CSV table of N, CA and C in Angstrom, one decimal:
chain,number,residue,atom,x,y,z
A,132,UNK,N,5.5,-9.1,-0.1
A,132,UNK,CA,5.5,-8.9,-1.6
A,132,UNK,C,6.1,-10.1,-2.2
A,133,UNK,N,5.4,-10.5,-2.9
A,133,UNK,CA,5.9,-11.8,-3.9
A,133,UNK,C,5.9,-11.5,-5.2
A,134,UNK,N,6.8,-12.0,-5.9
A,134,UNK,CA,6.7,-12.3,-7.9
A,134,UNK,C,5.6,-13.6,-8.1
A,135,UNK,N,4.8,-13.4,-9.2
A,135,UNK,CA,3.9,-14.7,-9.7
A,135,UNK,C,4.3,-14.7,-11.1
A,136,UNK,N,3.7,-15.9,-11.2
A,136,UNK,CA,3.6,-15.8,-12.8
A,136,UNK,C,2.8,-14.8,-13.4
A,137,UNK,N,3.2,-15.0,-15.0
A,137,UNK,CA,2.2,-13.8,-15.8
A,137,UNK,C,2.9,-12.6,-15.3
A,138,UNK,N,4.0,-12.0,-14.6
A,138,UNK,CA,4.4,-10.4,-14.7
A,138,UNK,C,3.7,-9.9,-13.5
A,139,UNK,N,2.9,-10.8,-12.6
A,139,UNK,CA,2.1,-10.0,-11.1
A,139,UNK,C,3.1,-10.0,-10.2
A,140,UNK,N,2.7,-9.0,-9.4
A,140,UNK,CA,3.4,-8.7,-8.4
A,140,UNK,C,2.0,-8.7,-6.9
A,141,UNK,N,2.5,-9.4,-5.9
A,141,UNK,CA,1.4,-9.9,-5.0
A,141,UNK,C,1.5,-8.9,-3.9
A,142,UNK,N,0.9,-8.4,-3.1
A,142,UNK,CA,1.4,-7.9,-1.7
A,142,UNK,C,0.4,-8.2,-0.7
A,143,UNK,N,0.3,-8.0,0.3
A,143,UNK,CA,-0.6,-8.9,1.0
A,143,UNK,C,-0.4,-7.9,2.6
A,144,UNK,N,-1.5,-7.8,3.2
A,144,UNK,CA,-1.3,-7.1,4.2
A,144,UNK,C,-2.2,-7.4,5.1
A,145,UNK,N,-1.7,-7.9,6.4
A,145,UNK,CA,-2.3,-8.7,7.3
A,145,UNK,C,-2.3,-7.2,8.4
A,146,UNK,N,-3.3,-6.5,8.7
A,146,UNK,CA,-4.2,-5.8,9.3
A,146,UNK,C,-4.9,-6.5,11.2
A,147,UNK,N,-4.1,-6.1,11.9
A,147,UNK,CA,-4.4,-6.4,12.9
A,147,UNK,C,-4.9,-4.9,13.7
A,148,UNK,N,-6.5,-4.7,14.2
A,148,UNK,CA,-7.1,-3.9,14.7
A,148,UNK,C,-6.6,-3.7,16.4
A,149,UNK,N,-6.5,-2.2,16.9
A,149,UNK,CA,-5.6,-1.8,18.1
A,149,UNK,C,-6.9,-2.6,18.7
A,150,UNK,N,-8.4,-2.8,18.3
A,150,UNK,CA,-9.1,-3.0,19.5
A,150,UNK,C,-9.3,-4.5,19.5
A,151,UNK,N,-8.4,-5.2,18.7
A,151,UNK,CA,-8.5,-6.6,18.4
A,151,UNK,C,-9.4,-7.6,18.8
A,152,UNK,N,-9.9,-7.8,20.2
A,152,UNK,CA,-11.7,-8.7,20.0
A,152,UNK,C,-12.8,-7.9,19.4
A,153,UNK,N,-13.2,-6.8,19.3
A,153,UNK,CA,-13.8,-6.2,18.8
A,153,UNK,C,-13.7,-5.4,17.3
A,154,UNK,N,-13.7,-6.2,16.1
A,154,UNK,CA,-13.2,-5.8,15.1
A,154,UNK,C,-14.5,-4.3,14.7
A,155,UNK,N,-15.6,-4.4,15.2
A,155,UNK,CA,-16.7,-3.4,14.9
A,155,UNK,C,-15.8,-2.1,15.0
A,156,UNK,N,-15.1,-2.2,15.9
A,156,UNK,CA,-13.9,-0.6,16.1
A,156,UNK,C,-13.6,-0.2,14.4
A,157,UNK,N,-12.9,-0.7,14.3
A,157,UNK,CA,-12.3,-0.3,12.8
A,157,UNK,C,-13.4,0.3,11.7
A,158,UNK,N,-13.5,1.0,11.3
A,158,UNK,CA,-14.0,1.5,10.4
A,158,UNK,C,-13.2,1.0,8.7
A,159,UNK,N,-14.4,0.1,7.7
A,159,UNK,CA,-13.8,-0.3,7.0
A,159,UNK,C,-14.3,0.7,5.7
A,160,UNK,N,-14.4,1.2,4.8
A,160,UNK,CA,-15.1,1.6,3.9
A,160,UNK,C,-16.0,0.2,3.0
A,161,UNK,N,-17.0,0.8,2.5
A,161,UNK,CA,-17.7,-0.1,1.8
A,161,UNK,C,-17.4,-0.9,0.5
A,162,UNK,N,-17.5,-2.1,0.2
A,162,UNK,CA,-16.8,-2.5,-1.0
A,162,UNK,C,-17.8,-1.9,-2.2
A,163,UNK,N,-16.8,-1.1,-3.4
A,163,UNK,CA,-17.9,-0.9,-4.4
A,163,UNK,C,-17.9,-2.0,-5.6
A,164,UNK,N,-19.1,-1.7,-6.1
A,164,UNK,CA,-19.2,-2.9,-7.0
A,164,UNK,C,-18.3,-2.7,-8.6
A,165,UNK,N,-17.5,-1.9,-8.9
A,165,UNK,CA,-16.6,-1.5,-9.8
A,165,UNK,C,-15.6,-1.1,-9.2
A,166,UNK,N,-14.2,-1.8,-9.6
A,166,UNK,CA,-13.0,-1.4,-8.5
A,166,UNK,C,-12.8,-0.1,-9.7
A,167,UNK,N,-12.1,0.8,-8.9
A,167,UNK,CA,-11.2,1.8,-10.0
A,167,UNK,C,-10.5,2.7,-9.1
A,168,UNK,N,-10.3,3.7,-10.1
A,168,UNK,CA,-9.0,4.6,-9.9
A,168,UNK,C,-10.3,5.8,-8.9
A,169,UNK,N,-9.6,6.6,-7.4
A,169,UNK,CA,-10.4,6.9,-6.6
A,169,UNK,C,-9.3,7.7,-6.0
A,170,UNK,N,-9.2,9.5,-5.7
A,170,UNK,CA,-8.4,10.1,-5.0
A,170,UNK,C,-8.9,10.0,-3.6
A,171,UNK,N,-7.9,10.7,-2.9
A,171,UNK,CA,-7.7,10.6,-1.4
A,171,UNK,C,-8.7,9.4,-0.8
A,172,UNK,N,-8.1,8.2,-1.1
A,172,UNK,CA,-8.6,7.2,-0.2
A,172,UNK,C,-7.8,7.4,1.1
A,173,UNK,N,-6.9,7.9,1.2
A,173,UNK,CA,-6.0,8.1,2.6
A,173,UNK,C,-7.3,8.6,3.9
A,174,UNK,N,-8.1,9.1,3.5
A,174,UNK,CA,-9.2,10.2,4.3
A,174,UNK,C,-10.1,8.5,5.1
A,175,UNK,N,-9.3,7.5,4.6
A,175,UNK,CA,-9.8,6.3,5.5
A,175,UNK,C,-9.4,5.4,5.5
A,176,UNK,N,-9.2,4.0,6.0
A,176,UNK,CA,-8.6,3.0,6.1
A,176,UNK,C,-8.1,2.8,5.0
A,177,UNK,N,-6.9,2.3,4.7
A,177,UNK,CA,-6.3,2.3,3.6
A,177,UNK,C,-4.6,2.1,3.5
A,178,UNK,N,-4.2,1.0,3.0
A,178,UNK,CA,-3.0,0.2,2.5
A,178,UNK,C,-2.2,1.0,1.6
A,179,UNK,N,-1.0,1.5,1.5
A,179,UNK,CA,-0.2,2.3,0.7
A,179,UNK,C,1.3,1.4,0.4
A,180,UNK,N,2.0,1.4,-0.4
A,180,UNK,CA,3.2,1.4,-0.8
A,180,UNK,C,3.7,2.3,-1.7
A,181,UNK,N,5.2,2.8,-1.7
A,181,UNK,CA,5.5,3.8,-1.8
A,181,UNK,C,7.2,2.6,-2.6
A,182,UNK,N,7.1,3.3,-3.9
A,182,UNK,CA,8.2,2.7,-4.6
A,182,UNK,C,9.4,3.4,-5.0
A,183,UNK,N,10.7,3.4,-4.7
A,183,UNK,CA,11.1,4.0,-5.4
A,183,UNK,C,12.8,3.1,-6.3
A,184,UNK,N,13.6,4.4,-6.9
A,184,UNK,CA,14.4,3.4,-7.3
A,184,UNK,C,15.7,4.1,-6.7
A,185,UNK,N,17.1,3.3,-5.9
A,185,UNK,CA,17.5,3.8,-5.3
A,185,UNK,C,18.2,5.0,-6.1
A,186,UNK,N,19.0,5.3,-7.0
A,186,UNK,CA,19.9,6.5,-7.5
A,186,UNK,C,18.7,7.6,-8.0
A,187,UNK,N,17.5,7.8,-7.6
A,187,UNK,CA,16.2,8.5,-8.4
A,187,UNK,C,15.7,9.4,-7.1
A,188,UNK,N,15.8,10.5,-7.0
A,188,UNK,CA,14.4,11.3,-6.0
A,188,UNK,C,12.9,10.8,-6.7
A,189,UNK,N,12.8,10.4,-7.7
A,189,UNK,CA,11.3,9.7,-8.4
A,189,UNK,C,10.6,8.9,-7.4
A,190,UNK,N,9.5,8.7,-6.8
A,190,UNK,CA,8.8,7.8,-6.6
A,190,UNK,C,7.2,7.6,-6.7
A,191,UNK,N,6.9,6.4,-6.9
A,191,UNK,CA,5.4,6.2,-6.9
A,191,UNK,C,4.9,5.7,-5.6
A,192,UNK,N,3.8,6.0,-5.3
A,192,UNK,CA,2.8,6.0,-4.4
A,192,UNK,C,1.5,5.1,-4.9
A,193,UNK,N,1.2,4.4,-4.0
A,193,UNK,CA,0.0,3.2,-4.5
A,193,UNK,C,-0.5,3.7,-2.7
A,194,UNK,N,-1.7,3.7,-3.6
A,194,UNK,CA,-3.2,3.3,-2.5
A,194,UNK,C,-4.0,2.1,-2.7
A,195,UNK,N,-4.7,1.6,-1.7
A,195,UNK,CA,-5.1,0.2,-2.1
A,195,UNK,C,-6.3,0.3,-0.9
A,196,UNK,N,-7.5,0.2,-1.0
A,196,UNK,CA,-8.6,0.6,-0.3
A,196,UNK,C,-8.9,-0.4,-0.1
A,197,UNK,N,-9.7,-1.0,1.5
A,197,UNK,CA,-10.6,-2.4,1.2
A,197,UNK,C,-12.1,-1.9,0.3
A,198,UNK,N,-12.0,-0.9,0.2
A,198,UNK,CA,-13.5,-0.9,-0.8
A,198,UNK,C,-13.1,-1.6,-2.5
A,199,UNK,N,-12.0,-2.1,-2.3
A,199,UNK,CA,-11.7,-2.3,-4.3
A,199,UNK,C,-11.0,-1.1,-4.8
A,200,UNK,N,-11.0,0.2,-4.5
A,200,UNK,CA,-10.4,0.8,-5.2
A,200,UNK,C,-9.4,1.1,-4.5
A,201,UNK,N,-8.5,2.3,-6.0
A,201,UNK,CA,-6.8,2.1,-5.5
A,201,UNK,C,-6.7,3.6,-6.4
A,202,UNK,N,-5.4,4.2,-6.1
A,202,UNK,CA,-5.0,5.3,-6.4
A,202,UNK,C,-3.0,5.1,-6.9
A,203,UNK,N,-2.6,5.9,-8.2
A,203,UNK,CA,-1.2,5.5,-8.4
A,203,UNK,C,-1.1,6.9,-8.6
A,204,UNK,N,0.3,7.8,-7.9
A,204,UNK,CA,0.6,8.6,-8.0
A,204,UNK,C,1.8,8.6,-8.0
A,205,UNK,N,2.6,9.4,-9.1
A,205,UNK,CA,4.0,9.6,-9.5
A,205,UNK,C,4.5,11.2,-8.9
A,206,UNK,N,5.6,10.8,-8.0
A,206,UNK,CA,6.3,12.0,-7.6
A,206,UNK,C,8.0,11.9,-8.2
A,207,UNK,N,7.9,13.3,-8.6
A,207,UNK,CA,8.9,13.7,-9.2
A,207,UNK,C,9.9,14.1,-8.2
A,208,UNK,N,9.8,13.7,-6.7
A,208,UNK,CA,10.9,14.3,-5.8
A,208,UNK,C,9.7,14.6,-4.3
A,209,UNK,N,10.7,14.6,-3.1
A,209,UNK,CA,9.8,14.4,-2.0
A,209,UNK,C,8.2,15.4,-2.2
A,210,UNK,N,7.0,14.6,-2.2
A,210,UNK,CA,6.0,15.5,-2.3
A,210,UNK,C,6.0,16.5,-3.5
A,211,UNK,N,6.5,16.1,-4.6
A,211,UNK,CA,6.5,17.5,-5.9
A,211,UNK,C,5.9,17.0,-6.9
A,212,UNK,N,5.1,17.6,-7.5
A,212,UNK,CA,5.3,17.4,-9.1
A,212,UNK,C,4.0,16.0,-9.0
A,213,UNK,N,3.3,15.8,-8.1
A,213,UNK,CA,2.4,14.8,-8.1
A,213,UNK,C,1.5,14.4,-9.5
A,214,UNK,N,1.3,13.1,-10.2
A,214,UNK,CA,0.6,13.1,-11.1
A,214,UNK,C,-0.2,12.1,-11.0
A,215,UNK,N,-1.2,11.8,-11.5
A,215,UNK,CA,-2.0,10.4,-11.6
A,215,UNK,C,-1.4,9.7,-12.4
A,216,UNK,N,-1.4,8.4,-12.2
A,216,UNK,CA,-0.8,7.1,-13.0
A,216,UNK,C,-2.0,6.6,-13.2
A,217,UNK,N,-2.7,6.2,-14.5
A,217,UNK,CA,-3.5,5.6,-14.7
A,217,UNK,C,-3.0,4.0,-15.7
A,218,UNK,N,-2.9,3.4,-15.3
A,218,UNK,CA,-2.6,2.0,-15.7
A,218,UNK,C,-3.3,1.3,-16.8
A,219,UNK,N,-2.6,0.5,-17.8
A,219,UNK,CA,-4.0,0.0,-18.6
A,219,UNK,C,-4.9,-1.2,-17.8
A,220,UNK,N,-3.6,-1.7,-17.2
A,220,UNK,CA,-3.8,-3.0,-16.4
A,220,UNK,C,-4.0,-2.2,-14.8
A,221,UNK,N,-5.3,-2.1,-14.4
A,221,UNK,CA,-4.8,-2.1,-13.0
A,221,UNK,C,-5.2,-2.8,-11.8
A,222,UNK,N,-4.7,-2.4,-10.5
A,222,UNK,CA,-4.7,-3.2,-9.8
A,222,UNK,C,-5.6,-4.2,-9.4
A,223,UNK,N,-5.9,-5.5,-8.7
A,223,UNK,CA,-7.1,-6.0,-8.6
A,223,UNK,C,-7.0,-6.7,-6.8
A,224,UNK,N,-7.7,-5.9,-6.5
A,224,UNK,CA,-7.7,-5.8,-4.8
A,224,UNK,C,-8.9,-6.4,-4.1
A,225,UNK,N,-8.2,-7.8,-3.4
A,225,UNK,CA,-9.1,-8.5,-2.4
A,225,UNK,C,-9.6,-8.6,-0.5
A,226,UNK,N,-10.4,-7.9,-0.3
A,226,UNK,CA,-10.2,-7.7,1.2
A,226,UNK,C,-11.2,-8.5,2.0
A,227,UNK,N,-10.4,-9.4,3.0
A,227,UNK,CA,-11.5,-10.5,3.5
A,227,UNK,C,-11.2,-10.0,5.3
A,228,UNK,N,-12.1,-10.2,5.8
A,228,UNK,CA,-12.2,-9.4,7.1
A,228,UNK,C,-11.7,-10.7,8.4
A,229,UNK,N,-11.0,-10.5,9.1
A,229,UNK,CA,-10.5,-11.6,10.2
A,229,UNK,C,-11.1,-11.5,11.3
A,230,UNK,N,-10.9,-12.3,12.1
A,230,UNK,CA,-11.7,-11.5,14.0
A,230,UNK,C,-10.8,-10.4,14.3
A,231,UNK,N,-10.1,-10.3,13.9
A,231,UNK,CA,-8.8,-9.4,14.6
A,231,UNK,C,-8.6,-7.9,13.8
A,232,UNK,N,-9.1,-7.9,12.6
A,232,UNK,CA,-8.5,-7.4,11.5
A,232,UNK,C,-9.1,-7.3,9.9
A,233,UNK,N,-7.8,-7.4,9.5
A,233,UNK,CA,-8.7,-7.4,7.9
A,233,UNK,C,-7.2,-8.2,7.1
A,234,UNK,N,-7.3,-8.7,6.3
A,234,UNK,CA,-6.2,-9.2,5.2
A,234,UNK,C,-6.5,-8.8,3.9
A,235,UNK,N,-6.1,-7.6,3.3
A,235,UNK,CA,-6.1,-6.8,2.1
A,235,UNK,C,-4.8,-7.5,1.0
A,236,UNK,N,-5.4,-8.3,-0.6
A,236,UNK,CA,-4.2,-8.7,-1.0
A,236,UNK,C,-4.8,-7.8,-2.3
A,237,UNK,N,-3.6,-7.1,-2.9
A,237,UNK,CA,-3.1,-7.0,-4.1
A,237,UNK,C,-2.8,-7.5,-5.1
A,238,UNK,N,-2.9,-7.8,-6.1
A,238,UNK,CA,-2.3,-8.3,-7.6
A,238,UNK,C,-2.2,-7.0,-8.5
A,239,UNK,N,-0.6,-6.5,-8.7
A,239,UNK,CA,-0.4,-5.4,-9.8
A,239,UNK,C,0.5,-6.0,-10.4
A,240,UNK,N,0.3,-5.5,-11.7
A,240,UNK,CA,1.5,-5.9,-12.9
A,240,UNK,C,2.9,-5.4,-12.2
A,241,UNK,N,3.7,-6.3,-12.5
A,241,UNK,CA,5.1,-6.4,-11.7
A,241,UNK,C,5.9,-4.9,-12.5
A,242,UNK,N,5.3,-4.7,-13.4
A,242,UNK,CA,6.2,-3.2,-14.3
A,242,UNK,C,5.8,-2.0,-14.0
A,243,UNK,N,4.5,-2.0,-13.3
A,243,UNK,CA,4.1,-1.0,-12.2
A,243,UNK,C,5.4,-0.7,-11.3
A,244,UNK,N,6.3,-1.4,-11.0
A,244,UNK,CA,6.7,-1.3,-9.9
A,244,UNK,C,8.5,-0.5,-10.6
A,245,UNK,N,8.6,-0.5,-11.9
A,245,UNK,CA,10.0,-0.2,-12.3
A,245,UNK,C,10.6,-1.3,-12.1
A,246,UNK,N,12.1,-1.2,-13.0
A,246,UNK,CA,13.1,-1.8,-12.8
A,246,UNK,C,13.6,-1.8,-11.4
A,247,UNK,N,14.0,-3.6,-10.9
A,247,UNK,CA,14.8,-3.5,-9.3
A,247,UNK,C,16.4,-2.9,-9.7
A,248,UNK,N,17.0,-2.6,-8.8
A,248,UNK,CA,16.2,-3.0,-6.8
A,248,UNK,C,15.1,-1.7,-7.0
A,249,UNK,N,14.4,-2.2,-5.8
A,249,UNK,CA,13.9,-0.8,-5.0
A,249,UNK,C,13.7,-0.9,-4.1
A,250,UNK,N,13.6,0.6,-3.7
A,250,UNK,CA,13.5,0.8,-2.0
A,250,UNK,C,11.8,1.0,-1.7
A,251,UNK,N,11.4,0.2,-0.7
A,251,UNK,CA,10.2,0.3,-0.7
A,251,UNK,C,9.2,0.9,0.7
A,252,UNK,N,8.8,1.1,1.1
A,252,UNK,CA,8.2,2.1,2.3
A,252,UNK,C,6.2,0.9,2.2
A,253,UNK,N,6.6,0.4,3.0
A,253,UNK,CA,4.7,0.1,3.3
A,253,UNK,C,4.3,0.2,4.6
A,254,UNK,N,2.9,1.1,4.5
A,254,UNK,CA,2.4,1.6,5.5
A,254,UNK,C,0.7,1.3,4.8
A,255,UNK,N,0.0,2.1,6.5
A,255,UNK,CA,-1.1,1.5,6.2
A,255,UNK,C,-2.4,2.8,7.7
A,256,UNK,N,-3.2,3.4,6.8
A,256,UNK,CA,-4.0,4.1,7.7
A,256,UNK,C,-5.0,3.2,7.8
A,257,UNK,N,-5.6,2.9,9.3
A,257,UNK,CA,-6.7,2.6,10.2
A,257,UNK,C,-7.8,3.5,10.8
A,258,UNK,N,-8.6,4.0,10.3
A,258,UNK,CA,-9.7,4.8,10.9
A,258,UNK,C,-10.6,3.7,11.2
A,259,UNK,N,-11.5,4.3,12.7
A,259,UNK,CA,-11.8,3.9,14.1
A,259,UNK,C,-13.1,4.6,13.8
A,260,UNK,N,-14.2,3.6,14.1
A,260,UNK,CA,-15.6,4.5,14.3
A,260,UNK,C,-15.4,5.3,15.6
A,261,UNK,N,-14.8,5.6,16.9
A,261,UNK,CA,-14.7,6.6,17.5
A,261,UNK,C,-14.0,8.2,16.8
A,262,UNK,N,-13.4,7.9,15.7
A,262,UNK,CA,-12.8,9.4,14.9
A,262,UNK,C,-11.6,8.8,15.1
A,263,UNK,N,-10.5,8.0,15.4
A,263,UNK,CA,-9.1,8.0,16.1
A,263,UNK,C,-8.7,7.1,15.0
A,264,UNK,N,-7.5,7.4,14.7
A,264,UNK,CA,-7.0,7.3,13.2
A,264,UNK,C,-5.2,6.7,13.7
A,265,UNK,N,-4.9,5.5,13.2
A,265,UNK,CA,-4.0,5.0,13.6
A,265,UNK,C,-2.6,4.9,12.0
A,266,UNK,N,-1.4,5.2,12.4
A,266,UNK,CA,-1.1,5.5,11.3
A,266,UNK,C,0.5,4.1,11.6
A,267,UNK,N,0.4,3.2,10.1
A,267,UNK,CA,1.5,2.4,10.5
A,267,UNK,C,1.9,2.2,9.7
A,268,UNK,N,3.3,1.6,10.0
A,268,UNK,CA,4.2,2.0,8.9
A,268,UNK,C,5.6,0.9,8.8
A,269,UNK,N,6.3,0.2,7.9
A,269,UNK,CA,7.4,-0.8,8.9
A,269,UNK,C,8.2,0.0,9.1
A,270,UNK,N,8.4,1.9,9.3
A,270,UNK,CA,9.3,2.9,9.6
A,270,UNK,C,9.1,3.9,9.5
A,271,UNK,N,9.0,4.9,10.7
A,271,UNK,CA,8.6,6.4,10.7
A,271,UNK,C,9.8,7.1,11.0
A,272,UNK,N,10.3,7.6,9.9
A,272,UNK,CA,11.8,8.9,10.1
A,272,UNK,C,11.7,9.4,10.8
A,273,UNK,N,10.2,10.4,10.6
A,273,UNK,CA,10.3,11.1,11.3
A,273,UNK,C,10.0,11.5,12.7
A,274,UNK,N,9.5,12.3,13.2
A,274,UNK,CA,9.0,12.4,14.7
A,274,UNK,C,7.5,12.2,14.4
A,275,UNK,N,7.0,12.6,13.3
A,275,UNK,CA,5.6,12.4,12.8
A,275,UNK,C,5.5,11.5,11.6
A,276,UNK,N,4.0,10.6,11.6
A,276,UNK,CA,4.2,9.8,10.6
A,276,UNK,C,4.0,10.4,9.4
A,277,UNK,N,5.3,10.7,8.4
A,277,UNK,CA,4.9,10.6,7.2
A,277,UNK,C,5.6,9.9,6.1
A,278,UNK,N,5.0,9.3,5.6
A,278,UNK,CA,5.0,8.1,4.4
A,278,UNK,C,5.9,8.6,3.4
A,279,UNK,N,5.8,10.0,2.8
A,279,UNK,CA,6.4,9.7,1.5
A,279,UNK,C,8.2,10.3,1.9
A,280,UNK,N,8.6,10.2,3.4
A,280,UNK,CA,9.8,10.5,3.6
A,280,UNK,C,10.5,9.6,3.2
A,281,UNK,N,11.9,9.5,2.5
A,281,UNK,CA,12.4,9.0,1.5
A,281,UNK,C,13.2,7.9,2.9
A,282,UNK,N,13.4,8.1,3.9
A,282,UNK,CA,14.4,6.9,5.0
A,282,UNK,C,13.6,6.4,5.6
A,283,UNK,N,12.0,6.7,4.7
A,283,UNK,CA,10.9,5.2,5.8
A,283,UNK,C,11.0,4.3,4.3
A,284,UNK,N,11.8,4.0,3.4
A,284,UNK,CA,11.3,3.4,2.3
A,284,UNK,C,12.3,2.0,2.8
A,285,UNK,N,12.5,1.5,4.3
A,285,UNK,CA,13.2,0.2,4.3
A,285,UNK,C,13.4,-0.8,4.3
A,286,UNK,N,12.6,-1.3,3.1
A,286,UNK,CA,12.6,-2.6,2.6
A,286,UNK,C,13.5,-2.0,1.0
A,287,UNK,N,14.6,-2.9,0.9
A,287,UNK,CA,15.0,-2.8,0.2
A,287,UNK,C,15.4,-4.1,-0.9
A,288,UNK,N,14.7,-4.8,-1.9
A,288,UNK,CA,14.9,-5.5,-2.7
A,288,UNK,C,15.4,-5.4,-4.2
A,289,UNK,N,16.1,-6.5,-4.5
A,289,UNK,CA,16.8,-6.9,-5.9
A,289,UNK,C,15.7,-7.4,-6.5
A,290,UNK,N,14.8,-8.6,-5.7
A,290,UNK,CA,13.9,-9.0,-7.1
A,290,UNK,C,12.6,-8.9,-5.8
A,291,UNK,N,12.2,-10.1,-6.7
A,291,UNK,CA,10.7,-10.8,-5.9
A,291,UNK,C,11.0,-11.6,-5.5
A,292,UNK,N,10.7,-12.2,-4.1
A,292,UNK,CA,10.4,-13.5,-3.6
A,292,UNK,C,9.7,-14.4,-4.8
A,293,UNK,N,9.7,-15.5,-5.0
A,293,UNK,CA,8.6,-16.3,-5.0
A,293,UNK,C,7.8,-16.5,-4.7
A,294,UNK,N,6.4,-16.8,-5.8
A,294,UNK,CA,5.1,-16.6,-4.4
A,294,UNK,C,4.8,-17.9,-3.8
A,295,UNK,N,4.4,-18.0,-3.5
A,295,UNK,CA,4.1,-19.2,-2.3
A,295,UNK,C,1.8,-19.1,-2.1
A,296,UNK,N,1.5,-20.1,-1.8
A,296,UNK,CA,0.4,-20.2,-2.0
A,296,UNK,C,-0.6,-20.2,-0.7
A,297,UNK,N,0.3,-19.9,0.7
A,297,UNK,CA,-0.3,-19.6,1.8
A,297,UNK,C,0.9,-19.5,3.0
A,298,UNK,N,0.5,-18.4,4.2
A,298,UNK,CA,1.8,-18.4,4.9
A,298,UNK,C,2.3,-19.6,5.5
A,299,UNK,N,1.2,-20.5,5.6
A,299,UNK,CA,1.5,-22.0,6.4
A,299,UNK,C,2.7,-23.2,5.4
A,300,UNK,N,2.8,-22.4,4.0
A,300,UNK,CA,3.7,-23.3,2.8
A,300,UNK,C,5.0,-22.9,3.7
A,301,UNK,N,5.8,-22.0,3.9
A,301,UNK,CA,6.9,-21.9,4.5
A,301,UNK,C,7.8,-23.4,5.1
């Protein structure tokens, strides 16, 4: 996750496939030609971050599809009270395919995300043209993977990085 100019907020998710020479494994959804707002993209490959703010049970849920579309959902407390967030500005999602994988980047307005710090949770479903469905996460609480548990949210930031204009600038 990076800060840009103009109030964006970047995320970028480098997607390495379990069957890695053979990228045909992964099942990608199709890109549509209108991005928008689209429920249960989870039901396939698909990029999530999960926001919250630390003194709040509140958090939001971002989906981010490589088909273009994306999903914002506000919880009022673990799994309660779910609502759609429809943005005026929303997200604008690029997915370019690697040998290995896929590289899905984001651009959302940085106010999407609340006032820092926050605690952040990013994970990411893989569905497999065999049916086998891989679930990842940079932290699974529990014994099972689920996302919106509040002690997988371990990235925890005051601001944004700076963005940087490729991983090789470092």
């Amino acid at each position: 996750m990076t800060g840009g100019e103009n109030g964006l907020c970047r995320m970028v998710y480098r997607i390495v496939a379990a069957c890695r020479k053979n990228t045909e494994c992964l099942s990608l959804p199709a890109a549509v030609g209108e991005s928008g707002f689209a429920d249960e993209l989870w039901q396939d490959t698909c990029c999530e971050a999960f926001v919250a703010l630390p003194d709040r049970t509140a958090y939001r849920e971002f989906n981010f599809s490589p088909s273009g579309q994306w999903a914002i959902y506000d919880f009022a407390d673990y799994r309660q009270a779910m609502r759609r967030h429809l943005p005026d500005a929303p997200p604008k999602i690029d997915c370019q395919p690697t040998p290995d994988g896929f590289v899905l980047t984001v651009d959302l307005p940085r106010s999407l995300l609340g006032p820092p710090p926050w605690q952040i949770g990013l994970s990411c479903i893989l569905k497999y043209t065999d049916g086998s469905v891989d679930y990842r996460a940079l932290s699974h609480a529990g014994e099972r993977p689920d996302f919106h548990q509040r002690a997988s949210f371990t990235l925890h930031l005051d601001s944004l990085p700076p963005s940087f204009d490729s991983p090789d600038s470092f």
